[in-house]
Amino acid sequence: MEEIPVKVAVRIRPLLCKEILHNHQVCVRVIPNTQQIIIGRDRVFTFDFVFGKNSTQDEVYNTCIKPLVLSLIEGYNVTVFAYGQTGSGKTYTIGGGHVASVVEGQKGIIPRAIQEIFQNISENPSTDFKIKVSYIEVYKEDLRDLLELETSMKDLHIREDEKGNTVIVGAKECQVESADEVMSLLEMGNAARHTGTTQMNEHSSRSHAIFTISICQVEKNTEAAEDGSWCSRRHIVSKFHFVDLAGSERVMKTGNTGERFKESIQINSGLLALGNVISALGDPRRKSSHIPYRDAKITRLLKDSLGGSAKTVMITCVSPSSLNFDESLNSLKYANRARNIRNKPILNFSPESDRMDEMEFEIKLLREALQSQQASSMSQTSQIHREETPDNRILFLEEQVAQLQGECLGYQNCIEEAFTLLVELKDAVRLNQKQQHKLQEWFNMTQEVRKSILTSFRGSRGIGNLEEGPQHITVIQLKRELKKCQCALAADEVVFNKKELEVKELKNQVQMMVQENKEHVLSLKEAQKVNRLQNEKIIEQQLLLDQMSEELTKLNLSMTSSAKETCGDGPDARIPEKRPYTVPFDTRLGHYICIPARSDARKVYTSPSVYSLDRVVAGFRTRSQMLLGHIEEQDEVLHCQFSDNSDEESEGQEKSEIGHQSHSWIQKPGSVCSLVELNDIHDQTQKSSLENEDLKVECLQESQELNLQKLRNSELILTEAKQKMRELTININMKEDLIKELMKTGNSIL
Ligand code: ADP
Ligand code: MG
C-alpha cells in the first residue's frame, strides 16, 4: 500500500480594509515562483502549495481540491481542512460562510467541489450515484448535528466501522439529488453554526465544522452480468470531509471574556490536541509511538484524514499583518510539521458490496454443490427411500442383483455371438501376425471372463446356470409377493389376537356379572324368606290379638250383663255392639274389627306364595295398619273402662297431652258415664285379671312395633335388590349385544 504525505497548502489572505486603515505591516510573503513562504525577515517555509494575497478562490480550488474530487470519484476518502488563526480566512477559503450571498468568484471550496461532483455524475451515465450529506459541528467538545438541530448531542457518537473508518453514529444523512439541494443544506447548516463576534473577526466560528459528502457509486451494467453469470456490480462508497476548524487565538488579543473565554479555552484545547496528533504523526522518531487521537473530538474525527486511509489536504491560512506575526509563525510551524504526516490511501468498497461479493461467491458454490447433489440424489432417491427398513434394503438389493444379472446376461449373449463370429472370421479372413495376436488375446480374455461369470453365478446361486436368469427373476418376484402376503398375514394375526383378547375380557366380565346376579338372586330369596317368616309371625300375633279381643268382648258382655243385673235398663246396653275407637273408622278398617273380617285376612295369609311381591307388601302394609288401629282401639277401650275418678279430675291435662284421645271421649260421653258407674261395682279379682291382660297387650304392641320395623327394613332391602337386579339385567343385555357385534366383526374380518 502506497504511502502519501498530507498535502499542505498555505494561503496568505490580503490585508483587510480595517487592517490597511490601521496601517498594519505585512510580515508574510510568498517567494515568487517557488512553493515557499518567508515570514519576518528570514524564516522560510516550503509547502506543497502556497497562495499569496492575490490568489483567487478558483486558483486554490483547482490546485488543491480538484485532484481530491477526482480521488473521491475514484473511491478514496478525501479531506480538506483549514487551519489557522481566527480571522485568517479559513471559512472564506472553505466556503462555509453565507454561501448564497457570496458572488461566484468568491465562492469557497465546498460549493465548487459540490458543483464538480455533480458535473462528474452527469458525465458518467454508466454509474448510479447515491449522494448523502451530513454536517456536524464540535462545539465545546460536544457534537452537534447542524442538519437536525433537535438531535441530542448524547445521541451522536463517534465510532469506528469494521474497516477502521471513523463514523458518526446518529448523525442525519440527507440524500440529495442535485447541487442546489446540497447548497441549501450547507446554507442551513452554516446558519445553525455557532459563531460570535470577536475583536479579531466579526463572524468568528466558535466551533469546528465538518461538512461531509458521501458518494455511493454502483456500476449500472457490466458485461459479465449480461451473460447471466453471478458476477456482481461494483459498489464504491467514498467520503469528502470539508473541515473548517475554529480559529486558534490568543485570549488576550480576541478580548474574550465569559462564555467566549470558555469557548476559547475549549477551541484551543482541541487545536492543541490536533497539534499533538500532527506532531506525533509528523515526527519520524515518534512514528511507532502512541498517537493521541482520543484527546479531543476533532482529532478522533480526523483520524482517517491524518495518518489514516484518506487523501488529505491541509490549508493553513495566515494573516499577513505583522500584528499577528506570532500566530502566523506558529501556524506555519504547525503546517510544516503536518507535511511529515503520511497517509495510506485505500480504495473504498462498501462493506455491503464486499459482503455481496462474498455472498454471491457463496451462492455460486452452493449452486454447484446443489447441482452435484441433485445429480447424485436422483440416482440415490430410490435407495434412500428403501433404506428405511432392513426388509426394504434387502428388496432393493435383490432388485439390483436381478437387474445386473439381466444386463450381464445380455452382454454374455453379445459376447457369445461375437465369439463365434470371430472364430469364423479368424479362419476366413487373412490376418497379419499382430492382428492374430490381438485376436487371440481377446479370445483368452473372453474365455476368462466367461469362466469367472459362470463361477460367480454358481457360487452365488449354488445351482443352475446363466439360463436360469429369467426364472430367477420370477422367483424373486414371487418371493417378494410372498413376503408381502406374509406381512399382511402377520398384521391380520395381530388384529385377531387383539380381538380375541378383547372377547376374552368381555366374557370374563359377563361371567362376573352372572355371578353377581346369582348372588343378588340368593340375597333376594333370603329376603323373601325373612319376609315370609315375619308375615307368619304377624299372622300369629294377629290371631292372638283376635283371640284376646274375643275374650275382651266376652268379658265386656259378662260385665254388661252383671251391670244390667245391678242397675237395670240403661242407655249403655249398646256398648258391646258399637265400641269407641280412636282411629277414624272406615270401611277398610271396619271389616277387620268385625269378626267376619278375620276370615278375609286368613284367606290372604294362607297362600302368600301365589302373590307377587308387591301385593304381599301392600297386604303387609294394610295389615300392619289394621293391627295398629286394633291395638290402639284395645288400648283406648281398656283405658276408658278402667280409669278412676282421679283421671276424670285431670281430664283437662289429658286433653292437652293426647288431644285426639280426649276428643274421642268427648264424642262418646254416654259410654264414659256407664263405664264410670261400672267401675264402682268392679271387684278386686276382676281388676287384677284385667291388669294382666293389659300388660299382655302392651307386650304385644311392642313386639308388633319391632316386627313393623323389621318389615320396613326388609322392604328396603327388597327394593335395593330389585334395583340391582334391574341394573344387572341391563348390563348383561348390553354385554351380550357387544359380544354379538364382536363375533360379527370377527367373522367379517375372517
Ligand atoms: P476565519 O474563519 O479564519 O476566522 P474568515 O474566513 O471569517 O476567518 O475571514 C475573516 C475575514 O477575512 C472575512 O471578512 C473574509 O471575507 C476575509 N478574508 C479572508 N480571506 C480572504 C481572502 N483570501 N480574500 C479576501 N478576503 C478574505
Ligand atoms: Mg471561521
GROMACS .gro file of N, CA and C in nm, residues 345-468:
model
  372
  345PRO      N    1  -0.364   0.591   0.159
  345PRO     CA    2  -0.499   0.591   0.099
  345PRO      C    3  -0.536   0.456   0.039
  346ILE      N    4  -0.659   0.419   0.065
  346ILE     CA    5  -0.709   0.293   0.005
  346ILE      C    6  -0.844   0.319  -0.062
  347LEU      N    7  -0.861   0.241  -0.167
  347LEU     CA    8  -0.990   0.250  -0.237
  347LEU      C    9  -1.098   0.185  -0.151
  348ASN      N   10  -1.209   0.253  -0.141
  348ASN     CA   11  -1.317   0.202  -0.056
  348ASN      C   12  -1.421   0.127  -0.136
  349PHE      N   13  -1.443   0.008  -0.092
  349PHE     CA   14  -1.558  -0.065  -0.145
  349PHE      C   15  -1.652  -0.082  -0.028
  350SER      N   16  -1.774  -0.062  -0.055
  350SER     CA   17  -1.869  -0.064   0.057
  350SER      C   18  -1.868  -0.201   0.123
  351PRO      N   19  -1.885  -0.202   0.252
  351PRO     CA   20  -1.892  -0.331   0.320
  351PRO      C   21  -2.004  -0.417   0.263
  352GLU      N   22  -2.112  -0.349   0.223
  352GLU     CA   23  -2.224  -0.424   0.164
  352GLU      C   24  -2.179  -0.492   0.036
  353SER      N   25  -2.097  -0.412  -0.039
  353SER     CA   26  -2.050  -0.467  -0.166
  353SER      C   27  -1.961  -0.587  -0.142
  354ASP      N   28  -1.869  -0.573  -0.044
  354ASP     CA   29  -1.781  -0.685  -0.012
  354ASP      C   30  -1.861  -0.806   0.031
  355ARG      N   31  -1.960  -0.777   0.113
  355ARG     CA   32  -2.045  -0.886   0.164
  355ARG      C   33  -2.123  -0.949   0.049
  356MET      N   34  -2.166  -0.861  -0.041
  356MET     CA   35  -2.240  -0.909  -0.158
  356MET      C   36  -2.153  -1.002  -0.240
  357ASP      N   37  -2.028  -0.959  -0.260
  357ASP     CA   38  -1.936  -1.042  -0.336
  357ASP      C   39  -1.919  -1.178  -0.269
  358GLU      N   40  -1.900  -1.169  -0.138
  358GLU     CA   41  -1.882  -1.295  -0.063
  358GLU      C   42  -2.005  -1.383  -0.076
  359MET      N   43  -2.119  -1.317  -0.060
  359MET     CA   44  -2.244  -1.393  -0.065
  359MET      C   45  -2.268  -1.453  -0.202
  360GLU      N   46  -2.235  -1.373  -0.305
  360GLU     CA   47  -2.255  -1.423  -0.440
  360GLU      C   48  -2.163  -1.542  -0.469
  361PHE      N   49  -2.042  -1.530  -0.417
  361PHE     CA   50  -1.950  -1.641  -0.435
  361PHE      C   51  -2.002  -1.765  -0.362
  362GLU      N   52  -2.054  -1.738  -0.243
  362GLU     CA   53  -2.110  -1.847  -0.163
  362GLU      C   54  -2.226  -1.911  -0.236
  363ILE      N   55  -2.311  -1.825  -0.295
  363ILE     CA   56  -2.427  -1.875  -0.370
  363ILE      C   57  -2.381  -1.961  -0.486
  364LYS      N   58  -2.274  -1.914  -0.553
  364LYS     CA   59  -2.222  -1.989  -0.666
  364LYS      C   60  -2.178  -2.129  -0.622
  365LEU      N   61  -2.105  -2.128  -0.511
  365LEU     CA   62  -2.056  -2.257  -0.459
  365LEU      C   63  -2.173  -2.348  -0.420
  366LEU      N   64  -2.270  -2.285  -0.355
  366LEU     CA   65  -2.387  -2.362  -0.311
  366LEU      C   66  -2.465  -2.418  -0.429
  367ARG      N   67  -2.475  -2.334  -0.534
  367ARG     CA   68  -2.545  -2.380  -0.654
  367ARG      C   69  -2.476  -2.502  -0.714
  368GLU      N   70  -2.342  -2.492  -0.718
  368GLU     CA   71  -2.267  -2.605  -0.773
  368GLU      C   72  -2.287  -2.730  -0.688
  369ALA      N   73  -2.279  -2.705  -0.556
  369ALA     CA   74  -2.297  -2.819  -0.465
  369ALA      C   75  -2.435  -2.879  -0.480
  370LEU      N   76  -2.533  -2.790  -0.496
  370LEU     CA   77  -2.672  -2.835  -0.512
  370LEU      C   78  -2.690  -2.916  -0.638
  371GLN      N   79  -2.627  -2.866  -0.745
  371GLN     CA   80  -2.638  -2.938  -0.873
  371GLN      C   81  -2.580  -3.078  -0.862
  372SER      N   82  -2.461  -3.084  -0.802
  372SER     CA   83  -2.397  -3.215  -0.790
  372SER      C   84  -2.478  -3.307  -0.699
  373GLN      N   85  -2.535  -3.245  -0.596
  373GLN     CA   86  -2.615  -3.326  -0.503
  373GLN      C   87  -2.743  -3.374  -0.569
  374GLN      N   88  -2.801  -3.284  -0.651
  374GLN     CA   89  -2.923  -3.324  -0.722
  374GLN      C   90  -2.895  -3.443  -0.814
  375ALA      N   91  -2.779  -3.436  -0.880
  375ALA     CA   92  -2.743  -3.544  -0.972
  375ALA      C   93  -2.727  -3.674  -0.896
  376SER      N   94  -2.658  -3.666  -0.783
  376SER     CA   95  -2.636  -3.789  -0.706
  376SER      C   96  -2.765  -3.836  -0.639
  377SER      N   97  -2.845  -3.737  -0.596
  377SER     CA   98  -2.969  -3.775  -0.526
  377SER      C   99  -3.069  -3.840  -0.621
  378MET      N  100  -3.062  -3.800  -0.750
  378MET     CA  101  -3.151  -3.861  -0.850
  378MET      C  102  -3.130  -4.013  -0.853
  379SER      N  103  -3.001  -4.051  -0.847
  379SER     CA  104  -2.972  -4.194  -0.854
  379SER      C  105  -2.992  -4.262  -0.719
  380GLN      N  106  -2.989  -4.178  -0.614
  380GLN     CA  107  -2.998  -4.239  -0.481
  380GLN      C  108  -3.136  -4.229  -0.418
  381THR      N  109  -3.224  -4.157  -0.487
  381THR     CA  110  -3.355  -4.132  -0.426
  381THR      C  111  -3.424  -4.262  -0.385
  382SER      N  112  -3.429  -4.353  -0.482
  382SER     CA  113  -3.497  -4.478  -0.453
  382SER      C  114  -3.429  -4.551  -0.340
  383GLN      N  115  -3.295  -4.542  -0.343
  383GLN     CA  116  -3.218  -4.611  -0.240
  383GLN      C  117  -3.250  -4.555  -0.101
  384ILE      N  118  -3.255  -4.419  -0.096
  384ILE     CA  119  -3.281  -4.353   0.033
  384ILE      C  120  -3.415  -4.397   0.089
  385HIS      N  121  -3.514  -4.404  -0.005
  385HIS     CA  122  -3.648  -4.443   0.042
  385HIS      C  123  -3.651  -4.588   0.089
  386ARG      N  124  -3.576  -4.669   0.017
  386ARG     CA  125  -3.581  -4.811   0.050
  386ARG      C  126  -3.499  -4.846   0.172
  387GLU      N  127  -3.405  -4.758   0.207
  387GLU     CA  128  -3.317  -4.791   0.319
  387GLU      C  129  -3.385  -4.771   0.454
  388GLU      N  130  -3.513  -4.736   0.446
  388GLU     CA  131  -3.583  -4.706   0.570
  388GLU      C  132  -3.588  -4.827   0.663
  389THR      N  133  -3.610  -4.947   0.603
  389THR     CA  134  -3.614  -5.067   0.686
  389THR      C  135  -3.520  -5.171   0.624
  390PRO      N  136  -3.472  -5.265   0.705
  390PRO     CA  137  -3.382  -5.367   0.651
  390PRO      C  138  -3.449  -5.450   0.542
  391ASP      N  139  -3.578  -5.478   0.558
  391ASP     CA  140  -3.650  -5.556   0.456
  391ASP      C  141  -3.647  -5.486   0.321
  392ASN      N  142  -3.676  -5.354   0.326
  392ASN     CA  143  -3.674  -5.276   0.202
  392ASN      C  144  -3.536  -5.275   0.140
  393ARG      N  145  -3.437  -5.267   0.227
  393ARG     CA  146  -3.297  -5.267   0.177
  393ARG      C  147  -3.269  -5.398   0.104
  394ILE      N  148  -3.311  -5.508   0.164
  394ILE     CA  149  -3.289  -5.640   0.100
  394ILE      C  150  -3.360  -5.645  -0.034
  395LEU      N  151  -3.485  -5.596  -0.032
  395LEU     CA  152  -3.563  -5.597  -0.157
  395LEU      C  153  -3.493  -5.518  -0.264
  396PHE      N  154  -3.445  -5.399  -0.224
  396PHE     CA  155  -3.377  -5.313  -0.320
  396PHE      C  156  -3.252  -5.380  -0.377
  397LEU      N  157  -3.176  -5.442  -0.286
  397LEU     CA  158  -3.053  -5.510  -0.331
  397LEU      C  159  -3.086  -5.627  -0.424
  398GLU      N  160  -3.190  -5.698  -0.389
  398GLU     CA  161  -3.233  -5.810  -0.475
  398GLU      C  162  -3.271  -5.760  -0.613
  399GLU      N  163  -3.340  -5.646  -0.613
  399GLU     CA  164  -3.379  -5.586  -0.741
  399GLU      C  165  -3.256  -5.552  -0.824
  400GLN      N  166  -3.159  -5.492  -0.755
  400GLN     CA  167  -3.036  -5.453  -0.825
  400GLN      C  168  -2.963  -5.574  -0.880
  401VAL      N  169  -2.958  -5.677  -0.798
  401VAL     CA  170  -2.891  -5.801  -0.841
  401VAL      C  171  -2.959  -5.856  -0.966
  402ALA      N  172  -3.093  -5.857  -0.960
  402ALA     CA  173  -3.169  -5.909  -1.074
  402ALA      C  174  -3.142  -5.826  -1.199
  403GLN      N  175  -3.138  -5.694  -1.178
  403GLN     CA  176  -3.113  -5.604  -1.292
  403GLN      C  177  -2.974  -5.628  -1.351
  404LEU      N  178  -2.878  -5.640  -1.262
  404LEU     CA  179  -2.740  -5.663  -1.307
  404LEU      C  180  -2.726  -5.799  -1.375
  405GLN      N  181  -2.796  -5.893  -1.321
  405GLN     CA  182  -2.792  -6.027  -1.383
  405GLN      C  183  -2.851  -6.024  -1.523
  406GLY      N  184  -2.959  -5.948  -1.533
  406GLY     CA  185  -3.020  -5.931  -1.666
  406GLY      C  186  -2.924  -5.868  -1.763
  407GLU      N  187  -2.859  -5.759  -1.716
  407GLU     CA  188  -2.761  -5.690  -1.801
  407GLU      C  189  -2.648  -5.784  -1.840
  408CYS      N  190  -2.602  -5.856  -1.740
  408CYS     CA  191  -2.490  -5.950  -1.760
  408CYS      C  192  -2.526  -6.055  -1.864
  409LEU      N  193  -2.650  -6.098  -1.854
  409LEU     CA  194  -2.699  -6.198  -1.948
  409LEU      C  195  -2.695  -6.145  -2.092
  410GLY      N  196  -2.740  -6.018  -2.102
  410GLY     CA  197  -2.739  -5.954  -2.235
  410GLY      C  198  -2.598  -5.945  -2.291
  411TYR      N  199  -2.505  -5.897  -2.205
  411TYR     CA  200  -2.365  -5.886  -2.251
  411TYR      C  201  -2.308  -6.024  -2.287
  412GLN      N  202  -2.345  -6.118  -2.208
  412GLN     CA  203  -2.292  -6.252  -2.230
  412GLN      C  204  -2.336  -6.305  -2.366
  413ASN      N  205  -2.462  -6.281  -2.398
  413ASN     CA  206  -2.515  -6.324  -2.529
  413ASN      C  207  -2.439  -6.256  -2.642
  414CYS      N  208  -2.417  -6.123  -2.624
  414CYS     CA  209  -2.343  -6.047  -2.727
  414CYS      C  210  -2.203  -6.105  -2.747
  415ILE      N  211  -2.139  -6.130  -2.631
  415ILE     CA  212  -2.001  -6.182  -2.638
  415ILE      C  213  -1.999  -6.321  -2.704
  416GLU      N  214  -2.098  -6.400  -2.670
  416GLU     CA  215  -2.105  -6.536  -2.729
  416GLU      C  216  -2.115  -6.527  -2.881
  417GLU      N  217  -2.204  -6.439  -2.922
  417GLU     CA  218  -2.223  -6.424  -3.067
  417GLU      C  219  -2.097  -6.371  -3.133
  418ALA      N  220  -2.038  -6.268  -3.069
  418ALA     CA  221  -1.914  -6.210  -3.123
  418ALA      C  222  -1.803  -6.315  -3.126
  419PHE      N  223  -1.806  -6.397  -3.023
  419PHE     CA  224  -1.703  -6.500  -3.011
  419PHE      C  225  -1.710  -6.598  -3.130
  420THR      N  226  -1.830  -6.649  -3.155
  420THR     CA  227  -1.847  -6.746  -3.266
  420THR      C  228  -1.815  -6.679  -3.401
  421LEU      N  229  -1.861  -6.552  -3.413
  421LEU     CA  230  -1.836  -6.479  -3.538
  421LEU      C  231  -1.686  -6.461  -3.561
  422LEU      N  232  -1.618  -6.426  -3.457
  422LEU     CA  233  -1.474  -6.402  -3.469
  422LEU      C  234  -1.398  -6.533  -3.495
  423VAL      N  235  -1.447  -6.638  -3.437
  423VAL     CA  236  -1.383  -6.770  -3.463
  423VAL      C  237  -1.395  -6.803  -3.612
  424GLU      N  238  -1.515  -6.775  -3.666
  424GLU     CA  239  -1.537  -6.800  -3.810
  424GLU      C  240  -1.447  -6.708  -3.894
  425LEU      N  241  -1.444  -6.583  -3.854
  425LEU     CA  242  -1.366  -6.484  -3.929
  425LEU      C  243  -1.216  -6.514  -3.924
  426LYS      N  244  -1.178  -6.568  -3.810
  426LYS     CA  245  -1.036  -6.597  -3.790
  426LYS      C  246  -0.985  -6.694  -3.898
  427ASP      N  247  -1.072  -6.787  -3.931
  427ASP     CA  248  -1.033  -6.883  -4.035
  427ASP      C  249  -1.055  -6.827  -4.174
  428ALA      N  250  -1.163  -6.747  -4.188
  428ALA     CA  251  -1.198  -6.699  -4.322
  428ALA      C  252  -1.109  -6.581  -4.367
  429VAL      N  253  -1.079  -6.493  -4.273
  429VAL     CA  254  -1.005  -6.371  -4.312
  429VAL      C  255  -0.856  -6.390  -4.281
  430ARG      N  256  -0.781  -6.328  -4.372
  430ARG     CA  257  -0.636  -6.336  -4.350
  430ARG      C  258  -0.593  -6.221  -4.259
  431LEU      N  259  -0.534  -6.255  -4.152
  431LEU     CA  260  -0.489  -6.151  -4.058
  431LEU      C  261  -0.338  -6.155  -4.047
  432ASN      N  262  -0.283  -6.033  -4.024
  432ASN     CA  263  -0.137  -6.034  -4.002
  432ASN      C  264  -0.108  -6.085  -3.860
  433GLN      N  265   0.018  -6.098  -3.833
  433GLN     CA  266   0.056  -6.161  -3.707
  433GLN      C  267   0.009  -6.080  -3.584
  434LYS      N  268   0.022  -5.950  -3.600
  434LYS     CA  269  -0.018  -5.862  -3.489
  434LYS      C  270  -0.168  -5.875  -3.460
  435GLN      N  271  -0.244  -5.875  -3.572
  435GLN     CA  272  -0.389  -5.885  -3.557
  435GLN      C  273  -0.427  -6.020  -3.496
  436GLN      N  274  -0.358  -6.123  -3.547
  436GLN     CA  275  -0.386  -6.258  -3.494
  436GLN      C  276  -0.356  -6.263  -3.344
  437HIS      N  277  -0.245  -6.200  -3.310
  437HIS     CA  278  -0.207  -6.197  -3.169
  437HIS      C  279  -0.312  -6.125  -3.083
  438LYS      N  280  -0.356  -6.014  -3.134
  438LYS     CA  281  -0.458  -5.935  -3.063
  438LYS      C  282  -0.587  -6.012  -3.046
  439LEU      N  283  -0.625  -6.080  -3.158
  439LEU     CA  284  -0.749  -6.160  -3.155
  439LEU      C  285  -0.738  -6.274  -3.055
  440GLN      N  286  -0.622  -6.334  -3.054
  440GLN     CA  287  -0.600  -6.443  -2.959
  440GLN      C  288  -0.610  -6.393  -2.815
  441GLU      N  289  -0.554  -6.277  -2.795
  441GLU     CA  290  -0.561  -6.215  -2.662
  441GLU      C  291  -0.706  -6.192  -2.620
  442TRP      N  292  -0.781  -6.144  -2.718
  442TRP     CA  293  -0.925  -6.117  -2.691
  442TRP      C  294  -0.997  -6.247  -2.657
  443PHE      N  295  -0.964  -6.354  -2.735
  443PHE     CA  296  -1.026  -6.485  -2.709
  443PHE      C  297  -0.997  -6.530  -2.566
  444ASN      N  298  -0.869  -6.517  -2.532
  444ASN     CA  299  -0.828  -6.560  -2.398
  444ASN      C  300  -0.902  -6.480  -2.289
  445MET      N  301  -0.907  -6.350  -2.313
  445MET     CA  302  -0.973  -6.263  -2.216
  445MET      C  303  -1.121  -6.300  -2.201
  446THR      N  304  -1.186  -6.320  -2.316
  446THR     CA  305  -1.328  -6.355  -2.315
  446THR      C  306  -1.351  -6.487  -2.242
  447GLN      N  307  -1.262  -6.582  -2.269
  447GLN     CA  308  -1.277  -6.712  -2.201
  447GLN      C  309  -1.268  -6.695  -2.049
  448GLU      N  310  -1.174  -6.613  -2.009
  448GLU     CA  311  -1.156  -6.590  -1.864
  448GLU      C  312  -1.280  -6.524  -1.803
  449VAL      N  313  -1.329  -6.425  -1.876
  449VAL     CA  314  -1.450  -6.354  -1.826
  449VAL      C  315  -1.566  -6.450  -1.815
  450ARG      N  316  -1.585  -6.532  -1.918
  450ARG     CA  317  -1.695  -6.629  -1.919
  450ARG      C  318  -1.685  -6.720  -1.798
  451LYS      N  319  -1.561  -6.769  -1.779
  451LYS     CA  320  -1.538  -6.861  -1.666
  451LYS      C  321  -1.574  -6.792  -1.533
  452SER      N  322  -1.521  -6.670  -1.519
  452SER     CA  323  -1.544  -6.600  -1.390
  452SER      C  324  -1.693  -6.574  -1.365
  453ILE      N  325  -1.764  -6.541  -1.475
  453ILE     CA  326  -1.910  -6.516  -1.461
  453ILE      C  327  -1.980  -6.644  -1.416
  454LEU      N  328  -1.941  -6.753  -1.483
  454LEU     CA  329  -2.005  -6.882  -1.452
  454LEU      C  330  -1.981  -6.920  -1.306
  455THR      N  331  -1.853  -6.905  -1.266
  455THR     CA  332  -1.823  -6.945  -1.126
  455THR      C  333  -1.895  -6.854  -1.026
  456SER      N  334  -1.896  -6.723  -1.057
  456SER     CA  335  -1.962  -6.632  -0.962
  456SER      C  336  -2.111  -6.661  -0.950
  457PHE      N  337  -2.173  -6.693  -1.063
  457PHE     CA  338  -2.318  -6.724  -1.059
  457PHE      C  339  -2.345  -6.854  -0.985
  458ARG      N  340  -2.254  -6.955  -1.014
  458ARG     CA  341  -2.274  -7.083  -0.945
  458ARG      C  342  -2.251  -7.065  -0.795
  459GLY      N  343  -2.150  -6.981  -0.768
  459GLY     CA  344  -2.117  -6.956  -0.626
  459GLY      C  345  -2.230  -6.886  -0.554
  460SER      N  346  -2.288  -6.789  -0.617
  460SER     CA  347  -2.394  -6.711  -0.551
  460SER      C  348  -2.527  -6.784  -0.547
  461ARG      N  349  -2.560  -6.855  -0.652
  461ARG     CA  350  -2.689  -6.923  -0.656
  461ARG      C  351  -2.680  -7.068  -0.609
  462GLY      N  352  -2.559  -7.123  -0.614
  462GLY     CA  353  -2.539  -7.261  -0.570
  462GLY      C  354  -2.571  -7.360  -0.679
  463ILE      N  355  -2.678  -7.339  -0.752
  463ILE     CA  356  -2.720  -7.434  -0.856
  463ILE      C  357  -2.750  -7.357  -0.984
  464GLY      N  358  -2.774  -7.434  -1.087
  464GLY     CA  359  -2.821  -7.375  -1.212
  464GLY      C  360  -2.711  -7.309  -1.291
  465ASN      N  361  -2.749  -7.256  -1.405
  465ASN     CA  362  -2.656  -7.181  -1.489
  465ASN      C  363  -2.718  -7.048  -1.527
  466LEU      N  364  -2.653  -6.980  -1.619
  466LEU     CA  365  -2.699  -6.846  -1.655
  466LEU      C  366  -2.838  -6.844  -1.718
  467GLU      N  367  -2.877  -6.956  -1.772
  467GLU     CA  368  -3.010  -6.959  -1.836
  467GLU      C  369  -3.122  -6.950  -1.732
  468GLU      N  370  -3.082  -6.971  -1.607
  468GLU     CA  371  -3.182  -6.964  -1.500
  468GLU      C  372  -3.225  -6.820  -1.472
   0.00000   0.00000   0.00000
